[in-house]
CSV table of C-alpha atoms and ligand atoms in Angstrom, one decimal:
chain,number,residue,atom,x,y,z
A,1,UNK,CA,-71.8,-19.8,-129.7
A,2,UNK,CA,-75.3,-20.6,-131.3
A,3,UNK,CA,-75.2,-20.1,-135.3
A,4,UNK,CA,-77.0,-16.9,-136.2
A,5,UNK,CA,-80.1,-17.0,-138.4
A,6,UNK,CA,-79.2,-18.4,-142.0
A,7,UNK,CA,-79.4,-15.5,-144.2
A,8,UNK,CA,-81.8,-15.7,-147.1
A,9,UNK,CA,-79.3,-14.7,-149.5
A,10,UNK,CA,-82.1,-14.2,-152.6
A,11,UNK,CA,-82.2,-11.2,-151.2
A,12,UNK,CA,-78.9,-10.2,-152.0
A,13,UNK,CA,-77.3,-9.0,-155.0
A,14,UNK,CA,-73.6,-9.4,-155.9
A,15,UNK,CA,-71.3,-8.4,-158.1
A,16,UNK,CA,-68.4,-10.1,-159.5
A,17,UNK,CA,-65.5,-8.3,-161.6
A,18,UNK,CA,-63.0,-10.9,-163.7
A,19,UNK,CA,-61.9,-10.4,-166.9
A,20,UNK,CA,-61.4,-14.3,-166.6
A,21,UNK,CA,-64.8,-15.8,-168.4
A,22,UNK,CA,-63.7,-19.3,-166.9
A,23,UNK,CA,-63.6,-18.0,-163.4
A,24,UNK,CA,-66.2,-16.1,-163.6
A,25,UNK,CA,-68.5,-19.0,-164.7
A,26,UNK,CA,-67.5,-21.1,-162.1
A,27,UNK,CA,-68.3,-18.2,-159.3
A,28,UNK,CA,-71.5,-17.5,-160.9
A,29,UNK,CA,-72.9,-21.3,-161.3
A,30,UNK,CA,-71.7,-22.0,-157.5
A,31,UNK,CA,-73.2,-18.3,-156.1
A,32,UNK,CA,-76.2,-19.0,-157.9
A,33,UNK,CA,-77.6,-22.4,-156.7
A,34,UNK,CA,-77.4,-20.4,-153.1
A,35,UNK,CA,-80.1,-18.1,-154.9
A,36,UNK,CA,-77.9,-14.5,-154.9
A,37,UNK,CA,-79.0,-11.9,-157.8
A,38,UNK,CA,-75.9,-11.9,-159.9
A,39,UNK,CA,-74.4,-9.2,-162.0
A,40,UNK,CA,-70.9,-10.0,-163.8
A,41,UNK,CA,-68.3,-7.2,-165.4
A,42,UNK,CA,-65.1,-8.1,-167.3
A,43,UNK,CA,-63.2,-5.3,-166.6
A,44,UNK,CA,-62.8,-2.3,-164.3
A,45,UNK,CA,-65.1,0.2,-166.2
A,46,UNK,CA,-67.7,-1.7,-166.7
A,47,UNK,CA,-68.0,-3.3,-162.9
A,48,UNK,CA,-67.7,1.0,-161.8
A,49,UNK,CA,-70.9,1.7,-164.3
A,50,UNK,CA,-72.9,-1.6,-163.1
A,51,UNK,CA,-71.9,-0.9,-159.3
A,52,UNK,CA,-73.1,2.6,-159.6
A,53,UNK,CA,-76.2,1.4,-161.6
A,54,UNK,CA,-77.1,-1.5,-159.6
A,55,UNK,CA,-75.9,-1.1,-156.1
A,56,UNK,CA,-75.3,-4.5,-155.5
A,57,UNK,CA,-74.9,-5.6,-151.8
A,58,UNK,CA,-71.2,-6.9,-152.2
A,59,UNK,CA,-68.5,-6.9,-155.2
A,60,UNK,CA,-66.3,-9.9,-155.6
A,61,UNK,CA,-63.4,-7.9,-157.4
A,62,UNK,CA,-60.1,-9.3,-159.8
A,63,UNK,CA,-57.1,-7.9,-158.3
A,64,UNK,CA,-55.7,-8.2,-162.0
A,65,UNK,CA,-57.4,-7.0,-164.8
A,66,UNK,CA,-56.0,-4.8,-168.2
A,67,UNK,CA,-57.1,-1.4,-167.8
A,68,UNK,CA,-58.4,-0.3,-164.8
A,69,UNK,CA,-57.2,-3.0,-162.6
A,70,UNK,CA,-59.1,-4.0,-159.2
A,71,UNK,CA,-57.2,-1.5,-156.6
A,72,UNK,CA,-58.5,1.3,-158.8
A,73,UNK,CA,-61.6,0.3,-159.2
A,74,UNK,CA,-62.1,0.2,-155.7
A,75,UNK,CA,-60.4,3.1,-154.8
A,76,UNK,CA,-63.2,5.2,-157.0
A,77,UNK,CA,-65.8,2.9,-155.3
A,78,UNK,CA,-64.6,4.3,-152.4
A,79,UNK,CA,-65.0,8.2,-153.4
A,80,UNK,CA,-68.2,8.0,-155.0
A,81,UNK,CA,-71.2,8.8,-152.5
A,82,UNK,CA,-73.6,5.9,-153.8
A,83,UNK,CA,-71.1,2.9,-153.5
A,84,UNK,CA,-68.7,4.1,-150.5
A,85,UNK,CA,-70.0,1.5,-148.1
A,86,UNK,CA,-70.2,-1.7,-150.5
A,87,UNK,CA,-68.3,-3.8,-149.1
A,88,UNK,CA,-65.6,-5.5,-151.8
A,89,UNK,CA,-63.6,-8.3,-151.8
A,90,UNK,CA,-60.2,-9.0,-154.0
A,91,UNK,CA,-59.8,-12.1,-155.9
A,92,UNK,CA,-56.2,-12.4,-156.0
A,93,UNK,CA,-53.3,-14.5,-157.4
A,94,UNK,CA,-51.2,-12.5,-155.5
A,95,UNK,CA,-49.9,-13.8,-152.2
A,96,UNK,CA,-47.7,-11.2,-150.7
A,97,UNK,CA,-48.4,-9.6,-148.0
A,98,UNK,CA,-47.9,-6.0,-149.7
A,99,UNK,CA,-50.5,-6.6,-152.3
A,100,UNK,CA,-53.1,-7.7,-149.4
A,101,UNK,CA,-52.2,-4.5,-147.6
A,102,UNK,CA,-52.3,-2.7,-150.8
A,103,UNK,CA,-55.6,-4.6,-151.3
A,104,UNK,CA,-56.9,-3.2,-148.0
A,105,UNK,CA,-55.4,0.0,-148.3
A,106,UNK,CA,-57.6,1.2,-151.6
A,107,UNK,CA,-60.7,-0.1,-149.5
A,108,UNK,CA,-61.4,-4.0,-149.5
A,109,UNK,CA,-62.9,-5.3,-146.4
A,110,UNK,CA,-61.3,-8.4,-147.5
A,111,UNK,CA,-59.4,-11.0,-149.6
A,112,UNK,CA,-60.0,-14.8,-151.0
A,113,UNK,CA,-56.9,-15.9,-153.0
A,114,UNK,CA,-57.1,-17.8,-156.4
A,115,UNK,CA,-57.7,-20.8,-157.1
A,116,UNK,CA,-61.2,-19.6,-155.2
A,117,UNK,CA,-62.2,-22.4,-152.7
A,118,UNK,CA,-66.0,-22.0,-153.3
A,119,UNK,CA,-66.8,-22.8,-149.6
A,120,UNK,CA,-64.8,-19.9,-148.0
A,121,UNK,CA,-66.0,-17.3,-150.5
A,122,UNK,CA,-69.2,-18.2,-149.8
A,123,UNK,CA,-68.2,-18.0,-146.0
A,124,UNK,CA,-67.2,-14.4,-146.8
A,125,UNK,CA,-69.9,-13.2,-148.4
A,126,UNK,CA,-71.7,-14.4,-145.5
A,127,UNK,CA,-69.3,-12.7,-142.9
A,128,UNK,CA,-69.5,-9.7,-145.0
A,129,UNK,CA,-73.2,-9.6,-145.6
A,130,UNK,CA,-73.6,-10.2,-142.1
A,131,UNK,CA,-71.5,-7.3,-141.0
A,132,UNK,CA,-72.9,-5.1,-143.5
A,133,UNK,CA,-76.2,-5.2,-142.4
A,134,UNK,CA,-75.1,-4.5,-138.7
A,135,UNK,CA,-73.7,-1.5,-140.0
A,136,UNK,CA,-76.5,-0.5,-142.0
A,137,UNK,CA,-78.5,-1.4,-138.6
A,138,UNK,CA,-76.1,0.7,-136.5
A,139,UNK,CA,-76.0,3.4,-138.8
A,140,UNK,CA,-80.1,3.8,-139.5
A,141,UNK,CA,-79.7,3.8,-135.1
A,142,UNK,CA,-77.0,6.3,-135.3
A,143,UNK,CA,-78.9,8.8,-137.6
A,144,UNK,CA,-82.2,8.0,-135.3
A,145,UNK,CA,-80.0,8.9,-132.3
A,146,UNK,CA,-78.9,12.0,-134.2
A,147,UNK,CA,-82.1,12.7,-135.1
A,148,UNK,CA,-83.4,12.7,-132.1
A,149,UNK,CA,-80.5,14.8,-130.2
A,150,UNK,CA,-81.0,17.3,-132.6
A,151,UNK,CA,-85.0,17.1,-131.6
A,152,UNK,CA,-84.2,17.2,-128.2
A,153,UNK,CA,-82.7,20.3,-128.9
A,154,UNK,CA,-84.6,21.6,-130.4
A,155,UNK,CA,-87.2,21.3,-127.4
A,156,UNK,CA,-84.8,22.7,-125.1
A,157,UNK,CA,-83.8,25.8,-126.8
A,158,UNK,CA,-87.5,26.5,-127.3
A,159,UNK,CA,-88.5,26.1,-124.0
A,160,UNK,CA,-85.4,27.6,-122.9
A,161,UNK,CA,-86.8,31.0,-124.8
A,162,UNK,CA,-90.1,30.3,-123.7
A,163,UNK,CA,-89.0,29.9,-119.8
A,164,UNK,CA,-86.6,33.3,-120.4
A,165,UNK,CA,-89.8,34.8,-121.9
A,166,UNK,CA,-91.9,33.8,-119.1
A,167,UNK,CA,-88.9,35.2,-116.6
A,168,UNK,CA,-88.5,38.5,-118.4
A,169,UNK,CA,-92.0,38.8,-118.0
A,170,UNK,CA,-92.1,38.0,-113.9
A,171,UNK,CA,-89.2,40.1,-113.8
A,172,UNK,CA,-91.0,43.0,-115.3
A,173,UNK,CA,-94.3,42.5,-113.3
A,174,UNK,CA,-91.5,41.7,-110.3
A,175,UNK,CA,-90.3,45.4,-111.0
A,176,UNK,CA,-94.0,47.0,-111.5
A,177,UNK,CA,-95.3,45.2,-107.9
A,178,UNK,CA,-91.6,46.8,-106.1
A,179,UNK,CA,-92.9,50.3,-107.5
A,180,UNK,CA,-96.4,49.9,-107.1
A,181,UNK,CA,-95.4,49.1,-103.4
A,182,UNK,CA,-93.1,51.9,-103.2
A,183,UNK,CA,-95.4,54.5,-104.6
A,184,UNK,CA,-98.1,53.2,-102.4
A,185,UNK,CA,-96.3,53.5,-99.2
A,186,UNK,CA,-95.3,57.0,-100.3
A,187,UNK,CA,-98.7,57.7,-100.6
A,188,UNK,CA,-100.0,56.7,-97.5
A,189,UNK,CA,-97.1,58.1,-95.0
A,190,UNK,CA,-97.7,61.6,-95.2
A,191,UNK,CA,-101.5,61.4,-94.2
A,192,UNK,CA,-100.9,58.9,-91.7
A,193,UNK,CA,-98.0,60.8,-90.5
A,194,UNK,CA,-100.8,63.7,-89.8
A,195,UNK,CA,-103.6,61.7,-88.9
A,196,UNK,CA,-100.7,60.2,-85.9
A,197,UNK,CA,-100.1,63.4,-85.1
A,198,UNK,CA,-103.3,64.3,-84.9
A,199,UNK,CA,-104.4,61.0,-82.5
A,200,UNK,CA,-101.6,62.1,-80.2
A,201,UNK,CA,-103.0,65.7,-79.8
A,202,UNK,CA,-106.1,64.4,-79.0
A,203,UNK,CA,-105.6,61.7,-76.7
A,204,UNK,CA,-103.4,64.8,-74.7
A,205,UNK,CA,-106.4,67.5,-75.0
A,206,UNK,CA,-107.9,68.2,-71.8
A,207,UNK,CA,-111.2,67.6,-72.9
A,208,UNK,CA,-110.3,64.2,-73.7
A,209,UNK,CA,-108.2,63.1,-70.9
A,210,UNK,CA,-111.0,64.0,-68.3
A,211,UNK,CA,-113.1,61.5,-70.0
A,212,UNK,CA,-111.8,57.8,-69.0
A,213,UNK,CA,-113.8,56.4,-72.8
A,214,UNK,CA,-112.2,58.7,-75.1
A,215,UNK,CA,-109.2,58.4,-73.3
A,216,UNK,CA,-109.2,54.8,-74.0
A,217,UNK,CA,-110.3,55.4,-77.6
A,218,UNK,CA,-107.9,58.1,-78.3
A,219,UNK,CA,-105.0,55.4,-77.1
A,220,UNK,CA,-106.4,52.7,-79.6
A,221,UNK,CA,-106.6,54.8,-82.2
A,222,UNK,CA,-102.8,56.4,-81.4
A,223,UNK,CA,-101.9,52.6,-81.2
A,224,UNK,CA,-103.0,51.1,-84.5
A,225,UNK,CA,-101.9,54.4,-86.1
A,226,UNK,CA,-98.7,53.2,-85.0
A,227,UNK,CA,-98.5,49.6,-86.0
A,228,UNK,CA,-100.1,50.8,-89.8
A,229,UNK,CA,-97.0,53.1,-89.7
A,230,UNK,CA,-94.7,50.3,-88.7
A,231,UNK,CA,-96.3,47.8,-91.6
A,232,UNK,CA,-96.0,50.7,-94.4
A,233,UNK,CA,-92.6,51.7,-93.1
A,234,UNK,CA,-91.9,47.7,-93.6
A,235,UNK,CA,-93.7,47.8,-96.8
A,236,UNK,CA,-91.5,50.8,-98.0
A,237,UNK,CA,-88.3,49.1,-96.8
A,238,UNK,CA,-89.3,45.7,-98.8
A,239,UNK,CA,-89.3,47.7,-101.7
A,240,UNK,CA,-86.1,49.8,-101.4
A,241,UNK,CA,-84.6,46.2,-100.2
A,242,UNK,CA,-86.1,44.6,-103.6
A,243,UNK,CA,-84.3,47.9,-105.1
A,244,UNK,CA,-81.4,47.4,-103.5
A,245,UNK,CA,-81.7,50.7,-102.5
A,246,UNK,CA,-81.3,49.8,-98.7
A,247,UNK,CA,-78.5,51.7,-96.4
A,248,UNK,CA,-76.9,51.0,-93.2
A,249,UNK,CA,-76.2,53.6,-90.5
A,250,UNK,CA,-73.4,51.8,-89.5
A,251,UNK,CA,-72.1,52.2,-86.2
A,252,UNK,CA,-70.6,50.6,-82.6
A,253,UNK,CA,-73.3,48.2,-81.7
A,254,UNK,CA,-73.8,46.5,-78.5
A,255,UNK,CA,-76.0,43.3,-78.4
A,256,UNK,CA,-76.8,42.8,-75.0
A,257,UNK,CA,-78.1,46.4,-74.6
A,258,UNK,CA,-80.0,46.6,-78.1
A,259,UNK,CA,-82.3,43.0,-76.8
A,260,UNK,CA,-82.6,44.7,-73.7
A,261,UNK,CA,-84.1,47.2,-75.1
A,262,UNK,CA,-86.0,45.1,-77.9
A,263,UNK,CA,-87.3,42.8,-74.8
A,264,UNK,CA,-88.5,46.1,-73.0
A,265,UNK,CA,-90.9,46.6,-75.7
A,266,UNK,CA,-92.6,43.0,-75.2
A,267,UNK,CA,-92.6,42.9,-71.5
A,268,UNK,CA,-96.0,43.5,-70.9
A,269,UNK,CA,-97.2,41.0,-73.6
A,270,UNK,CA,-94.8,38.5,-72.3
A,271,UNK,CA,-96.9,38.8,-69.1
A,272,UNK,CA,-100.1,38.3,-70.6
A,273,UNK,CA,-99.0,35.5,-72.6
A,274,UNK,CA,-97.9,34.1,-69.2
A,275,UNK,CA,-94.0,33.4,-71.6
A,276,UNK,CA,-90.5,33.2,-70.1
A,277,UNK,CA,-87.8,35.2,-71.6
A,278,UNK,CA,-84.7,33.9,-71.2
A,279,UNK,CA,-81.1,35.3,-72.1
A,280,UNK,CA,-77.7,33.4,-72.6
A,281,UNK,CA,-74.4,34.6,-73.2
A,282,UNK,CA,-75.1,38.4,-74.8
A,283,UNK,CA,-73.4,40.2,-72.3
A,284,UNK,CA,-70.1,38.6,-72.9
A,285,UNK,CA,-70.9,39.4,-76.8
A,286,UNK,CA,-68.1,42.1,-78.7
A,287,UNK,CA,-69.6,45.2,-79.6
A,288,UNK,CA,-70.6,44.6,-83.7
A,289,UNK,CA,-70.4,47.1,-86.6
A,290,UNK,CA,-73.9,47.5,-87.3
A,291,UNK,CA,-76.7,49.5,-87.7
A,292,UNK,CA,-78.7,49.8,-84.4
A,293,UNK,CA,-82.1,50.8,-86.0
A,294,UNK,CA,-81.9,47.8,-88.6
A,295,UNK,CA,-81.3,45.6,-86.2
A,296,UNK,CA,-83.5,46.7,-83.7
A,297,UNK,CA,-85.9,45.8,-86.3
A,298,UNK,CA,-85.0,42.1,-87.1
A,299,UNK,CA,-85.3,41.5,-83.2
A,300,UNK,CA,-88.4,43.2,-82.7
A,301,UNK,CA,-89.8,40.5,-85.6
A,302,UNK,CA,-88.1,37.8,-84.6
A,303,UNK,CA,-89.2,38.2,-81.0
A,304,UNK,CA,-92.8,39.1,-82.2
A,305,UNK,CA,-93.1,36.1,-84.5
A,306,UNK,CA,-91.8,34.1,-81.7
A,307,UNK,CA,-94.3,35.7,-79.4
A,308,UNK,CA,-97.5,35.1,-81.6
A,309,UNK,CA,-96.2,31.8,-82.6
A,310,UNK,CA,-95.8,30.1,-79.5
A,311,UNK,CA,-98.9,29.2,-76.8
A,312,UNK,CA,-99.3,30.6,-73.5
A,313,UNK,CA,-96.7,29.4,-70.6
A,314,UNK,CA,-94.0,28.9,-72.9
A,315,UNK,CA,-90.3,29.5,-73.2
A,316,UNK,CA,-88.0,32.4,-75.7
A,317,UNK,CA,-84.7,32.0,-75.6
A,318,UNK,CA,-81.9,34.7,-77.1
A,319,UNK,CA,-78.4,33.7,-77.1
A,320,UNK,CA,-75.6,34.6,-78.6
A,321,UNK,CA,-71.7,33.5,-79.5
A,322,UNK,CA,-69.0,34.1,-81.0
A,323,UNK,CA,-68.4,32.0,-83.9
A,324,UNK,CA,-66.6,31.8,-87.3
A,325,UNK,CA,-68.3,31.1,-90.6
A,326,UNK,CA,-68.0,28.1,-92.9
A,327,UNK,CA,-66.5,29.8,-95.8
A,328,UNK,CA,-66.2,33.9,-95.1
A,329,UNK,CA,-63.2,34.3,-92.9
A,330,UNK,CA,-63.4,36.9,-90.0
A,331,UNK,CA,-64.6,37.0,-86.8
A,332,UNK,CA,-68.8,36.6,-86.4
A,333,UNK,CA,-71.1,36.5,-83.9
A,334,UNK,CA,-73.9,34.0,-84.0
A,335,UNK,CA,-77.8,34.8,-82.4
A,336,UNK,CA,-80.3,32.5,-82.0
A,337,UNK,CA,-84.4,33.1,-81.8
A,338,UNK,CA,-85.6,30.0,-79.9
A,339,UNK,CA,-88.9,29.0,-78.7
A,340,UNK,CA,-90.9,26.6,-77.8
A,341,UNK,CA,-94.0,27.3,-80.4
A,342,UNK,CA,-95.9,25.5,-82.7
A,343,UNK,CA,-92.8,25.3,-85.0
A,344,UNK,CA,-92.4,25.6,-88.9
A,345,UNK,CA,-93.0,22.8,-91.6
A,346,UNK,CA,-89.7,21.6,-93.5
A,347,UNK,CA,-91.3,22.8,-96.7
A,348,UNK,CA,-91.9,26.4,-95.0
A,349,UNK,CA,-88.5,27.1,-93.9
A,350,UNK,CA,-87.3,29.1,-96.7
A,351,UNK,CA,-90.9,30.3,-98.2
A,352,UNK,CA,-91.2,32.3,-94.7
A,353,UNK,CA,-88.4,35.0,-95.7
A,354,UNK,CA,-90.8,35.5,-99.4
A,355,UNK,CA,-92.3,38.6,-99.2
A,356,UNK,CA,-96.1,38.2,-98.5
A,357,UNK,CA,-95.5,34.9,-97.3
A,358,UNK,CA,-97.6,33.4,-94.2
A,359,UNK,CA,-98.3,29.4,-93.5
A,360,UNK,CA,-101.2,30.2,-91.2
A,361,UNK,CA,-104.9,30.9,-92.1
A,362,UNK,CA,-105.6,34.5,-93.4
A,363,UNK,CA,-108.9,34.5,-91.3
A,364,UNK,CA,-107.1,34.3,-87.8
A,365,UNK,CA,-104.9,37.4,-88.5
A,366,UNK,CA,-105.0,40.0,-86.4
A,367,UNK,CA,-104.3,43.5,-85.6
A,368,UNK,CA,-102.1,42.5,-82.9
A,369,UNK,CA,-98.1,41.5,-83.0
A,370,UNK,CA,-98.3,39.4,-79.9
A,371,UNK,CA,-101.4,37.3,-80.1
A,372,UNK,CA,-101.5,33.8,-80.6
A,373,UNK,CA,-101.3,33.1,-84.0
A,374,UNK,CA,-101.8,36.5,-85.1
A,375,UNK,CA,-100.5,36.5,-88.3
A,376,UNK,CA,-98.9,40.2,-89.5
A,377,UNK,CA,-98.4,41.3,-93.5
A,378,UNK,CA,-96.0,38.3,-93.9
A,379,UNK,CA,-93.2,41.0,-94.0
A,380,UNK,CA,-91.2,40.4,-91.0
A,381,UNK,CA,-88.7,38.3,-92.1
A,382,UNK,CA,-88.3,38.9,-95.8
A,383,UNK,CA,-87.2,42.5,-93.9
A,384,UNK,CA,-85.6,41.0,-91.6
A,385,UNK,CA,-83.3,39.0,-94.5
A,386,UNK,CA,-83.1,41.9,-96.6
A,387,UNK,CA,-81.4,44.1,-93.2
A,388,UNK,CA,-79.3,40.8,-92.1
A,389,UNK,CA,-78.1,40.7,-95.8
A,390,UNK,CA,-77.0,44.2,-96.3
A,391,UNK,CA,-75.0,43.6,-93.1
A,392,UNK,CA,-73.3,40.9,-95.5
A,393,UNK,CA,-74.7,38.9,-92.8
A,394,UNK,CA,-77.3,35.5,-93.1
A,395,UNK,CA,-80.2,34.6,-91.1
A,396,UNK,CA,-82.2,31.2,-91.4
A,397,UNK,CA,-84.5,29.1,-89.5
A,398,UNK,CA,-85.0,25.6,-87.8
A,399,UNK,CA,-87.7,23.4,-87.0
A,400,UNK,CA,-88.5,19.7,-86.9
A,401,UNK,CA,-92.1,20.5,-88.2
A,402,UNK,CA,-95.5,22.3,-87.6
A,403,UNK,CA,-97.3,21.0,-84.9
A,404,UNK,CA,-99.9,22.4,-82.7
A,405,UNK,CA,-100.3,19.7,-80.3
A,406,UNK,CA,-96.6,18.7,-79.7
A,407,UNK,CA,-94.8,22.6,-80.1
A,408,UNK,CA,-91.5,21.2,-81.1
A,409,UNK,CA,-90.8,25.2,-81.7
A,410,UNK,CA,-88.5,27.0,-84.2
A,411,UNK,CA,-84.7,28.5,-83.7
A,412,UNK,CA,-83.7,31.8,-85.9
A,413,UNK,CA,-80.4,31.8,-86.5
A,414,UNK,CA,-78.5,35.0,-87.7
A,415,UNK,CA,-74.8,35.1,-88.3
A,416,UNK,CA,-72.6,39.1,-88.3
A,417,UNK,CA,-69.7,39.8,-88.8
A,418,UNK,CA,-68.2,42.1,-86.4
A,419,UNK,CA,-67.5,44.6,-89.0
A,420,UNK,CA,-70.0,45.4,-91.7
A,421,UNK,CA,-69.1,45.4,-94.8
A,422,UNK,CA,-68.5,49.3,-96.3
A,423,UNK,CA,-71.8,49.9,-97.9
A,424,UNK,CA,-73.6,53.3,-98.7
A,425,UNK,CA,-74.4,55.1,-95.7
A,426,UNK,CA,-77.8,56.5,-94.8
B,1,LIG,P1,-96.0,37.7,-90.4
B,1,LIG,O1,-96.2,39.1,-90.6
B,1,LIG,O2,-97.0,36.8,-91.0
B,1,LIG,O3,-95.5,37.3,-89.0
B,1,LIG,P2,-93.3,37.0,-91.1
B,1,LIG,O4,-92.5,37.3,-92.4
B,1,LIG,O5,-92.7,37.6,-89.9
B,1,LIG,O6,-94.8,37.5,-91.4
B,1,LIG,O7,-93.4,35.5,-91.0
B,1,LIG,C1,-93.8,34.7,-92.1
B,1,LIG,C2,-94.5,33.4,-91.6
B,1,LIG,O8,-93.4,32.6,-91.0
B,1,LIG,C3,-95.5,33.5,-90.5
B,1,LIG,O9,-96.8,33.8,-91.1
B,1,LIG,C4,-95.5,32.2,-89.8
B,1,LIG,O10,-96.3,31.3,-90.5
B,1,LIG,C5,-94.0,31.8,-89.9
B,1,LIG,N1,-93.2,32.0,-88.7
B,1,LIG,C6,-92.4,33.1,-88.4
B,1,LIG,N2,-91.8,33.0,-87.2
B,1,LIG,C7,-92.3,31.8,-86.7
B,1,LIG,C8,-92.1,31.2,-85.5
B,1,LIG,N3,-91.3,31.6,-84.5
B,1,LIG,N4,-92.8,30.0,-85.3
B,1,LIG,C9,-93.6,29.5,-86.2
B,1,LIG,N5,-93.8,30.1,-87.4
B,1,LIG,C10,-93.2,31.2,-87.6
């Protein structure tokens, strides 16, 4: 091991406590040619007063002295505040081991025996010195450490209360959206529910019906009054999903028969499109507990999205299995949404069930649920969740990516249990 930096020992005062003059000459003339600062004390009391006065950076200390003798001098070293940590070390005649325990005990850090061999107490002083300035080093760390922990926390509680601040106040505004949606939807069914009405008595009045244009006009109007019902229906069901508000009509459910039905809906766009609809494995599906018009729902956007979302000439696939879940025991059946579209970005995946959330471009959407890239209210799926959910059910999607080129497409998956969960009924 190399030798560690000579210490400049001016810079070091000691303190040595004999009520021997002779020895404590000798100590003094040897200690001082290394250039210490030296302070002397005859007896007990006066080495307490100069070590409290002075601070010196270690006491050599008689074991034996008349009065207070060294153990108890160093035992109230040891309890006062100001010279706790200075480090002491007994002169002692003594050579049994009790005494050096005893020695130890009140609070030396170590021992020379008399006769004192000057080299070795100057070797200890050095130890000592040494070690006393790593701990004084370790300790100014410690309290840096601490100081900076209690910074640290500080920061975090305040940021904490800011970030709960911040969260109470999206919560609130969270709240005030959900009712502002709510009331809005409210608002806006009744008239539309009379101005549908009103489309459909039209488009059936004679007058109209022998004319082939307002014919077609009365259908187009009858038709988007329809799909703005459908998006403030979905608007209104957001909300009371947000509320938890949400029921189930809960009933016998059969798969097959409810895509049938779903698929029905799409045929003719599925012909325009020039897209395959394909079906695996839902006739040999249990019948679920579920509610038919819920689900109906999810399907109809699943389909839709997969519809708008995938290019002319391409392939939708439905299939279904029974399957059990990862964690919830029971039986379940698993459906899956395939197709061979332009596919969802990894980053997208979960964003898409957010309410008001759409990846594509707000200028391309249309009016239309089946057009290519016709993006809709970005409602679909956050209902779609919200229905699957309340079924104590899950839905996700799949894709390796967005790409427009290559179509690596996207798969919905939804998992049911057979039996729904008892939840309020509608
Ligand atoms: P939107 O009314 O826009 O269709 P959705 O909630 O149904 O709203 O869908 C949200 C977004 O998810 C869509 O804007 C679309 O970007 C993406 N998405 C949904 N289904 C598909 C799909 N089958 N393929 C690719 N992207 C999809």
């Amino acid at each position: 091991m190399t030798d560690p930096t000579p210490l400049d020992y001016s810079q070091y005062t000691l303190l040595i406590v004999d009520d021997n003059p002779t020895n404590l000459g000798v100590l003094f003339d040897y200690l001082e040619t290394f250039g210490f600062r030296i302070l002397v004390a005859q007896d007990g009391e006066s080495g307490l007063k100069r070590a409290h006065y002075a601070h010196p950076d270690l006491i050599l200390l008689d074991v034996m002295m008349p009065g207070m003798d060294g153990f108890e001098m160093c035992r109230q070293l040891r309890t006062a505040e100001d010279t706790r940590d200075i480090p002491v070390i007994f002169m002692t005649a003594l050579v049994n081991t009790e005494d050096k325990v005893r020695g130890l005990q009140a609070g030396a850090v170590d021992y020379v025996t008399k006769p004192i061999q000057q080299e070795e107490v100057l070797a200890r002083i050095t130890t000592h010195l040494r070690l006393r300035a790593l701990t004084v080093g370790l300790q100014a760390a410690n309290a840096e450490i601490t100081r900076f922990n209690q910074e640290l926390e500080a920061k975090v509680r305040q940021r904490t209360a800011e970030l709960q601040r911040a969260y109470d106040q999206l919560e609130r505004l969270h709240r005030k959206k959900t009712e502002f949606i709510a009331v809005i939807s409210h608002e806006l069914r009744t008239p539309m529910t009379i101005l549908s009405a009103y489309s459909q008595m039209l488009v059936r009045a004679e007058s109209v019906q022998a004319d082939p244009t307002l014919t077609d006009i009365g259908k187009k109007v009858t038709h988007s009054f329809a799909r703005l019902q459908e998006i403030v229906n979905a608007l209104l069901e957001v909300a009371q999903i947000d509320n938890q508000e949400l029921a189930l009509n809960v009933q016998k459910v059969n798969l097959a028969e409810l895509f049938q039905r779903v698929g029905e809906d799409y045929a003719q766009a599925l012909q325009t499109r020039g897209l395959t609809l394909t079906r695996a494995g839902l006739e040999t599906l249990p019948a679920i507990e579920a509610d038919p018009q819920a689900l109906a729902k999810v399907f109809d956007n699943l389909l839709s999205n997969a519809i708008k979302y995938t290019p002319d000439g391409g392939c939708i696939t439905i299939s279904g299995q029974q399957t059990a879940h990862e964690t919830i025991p029971g039986e379940w059946v698993e459906l899956v949404v395939a197709d061979t579209g332009i596919g969802i970005e990894p980053g997208s995946l979960e964003l898409i069930f957010t309410k008001f959330y759409y990846t594509n471009d707000i200028r391309l959407h249309s009016s239309g649920k089946t057009k290519f890239k016709g993006g809709g209210p970005g409602l679909g799926l956050t209902l779609a969740r919200g229905l699957i959910e309340a079924h104590g059910g899950r839905i996700w999607a799949e894709s390796l990516g967005h790409d427009e080129a290559t179509c690596p497409g996207s798969r919905f998956y939804i998992l049911l249990p057979l039996a729904a969960p008892p939840r309020l009924e509608r």
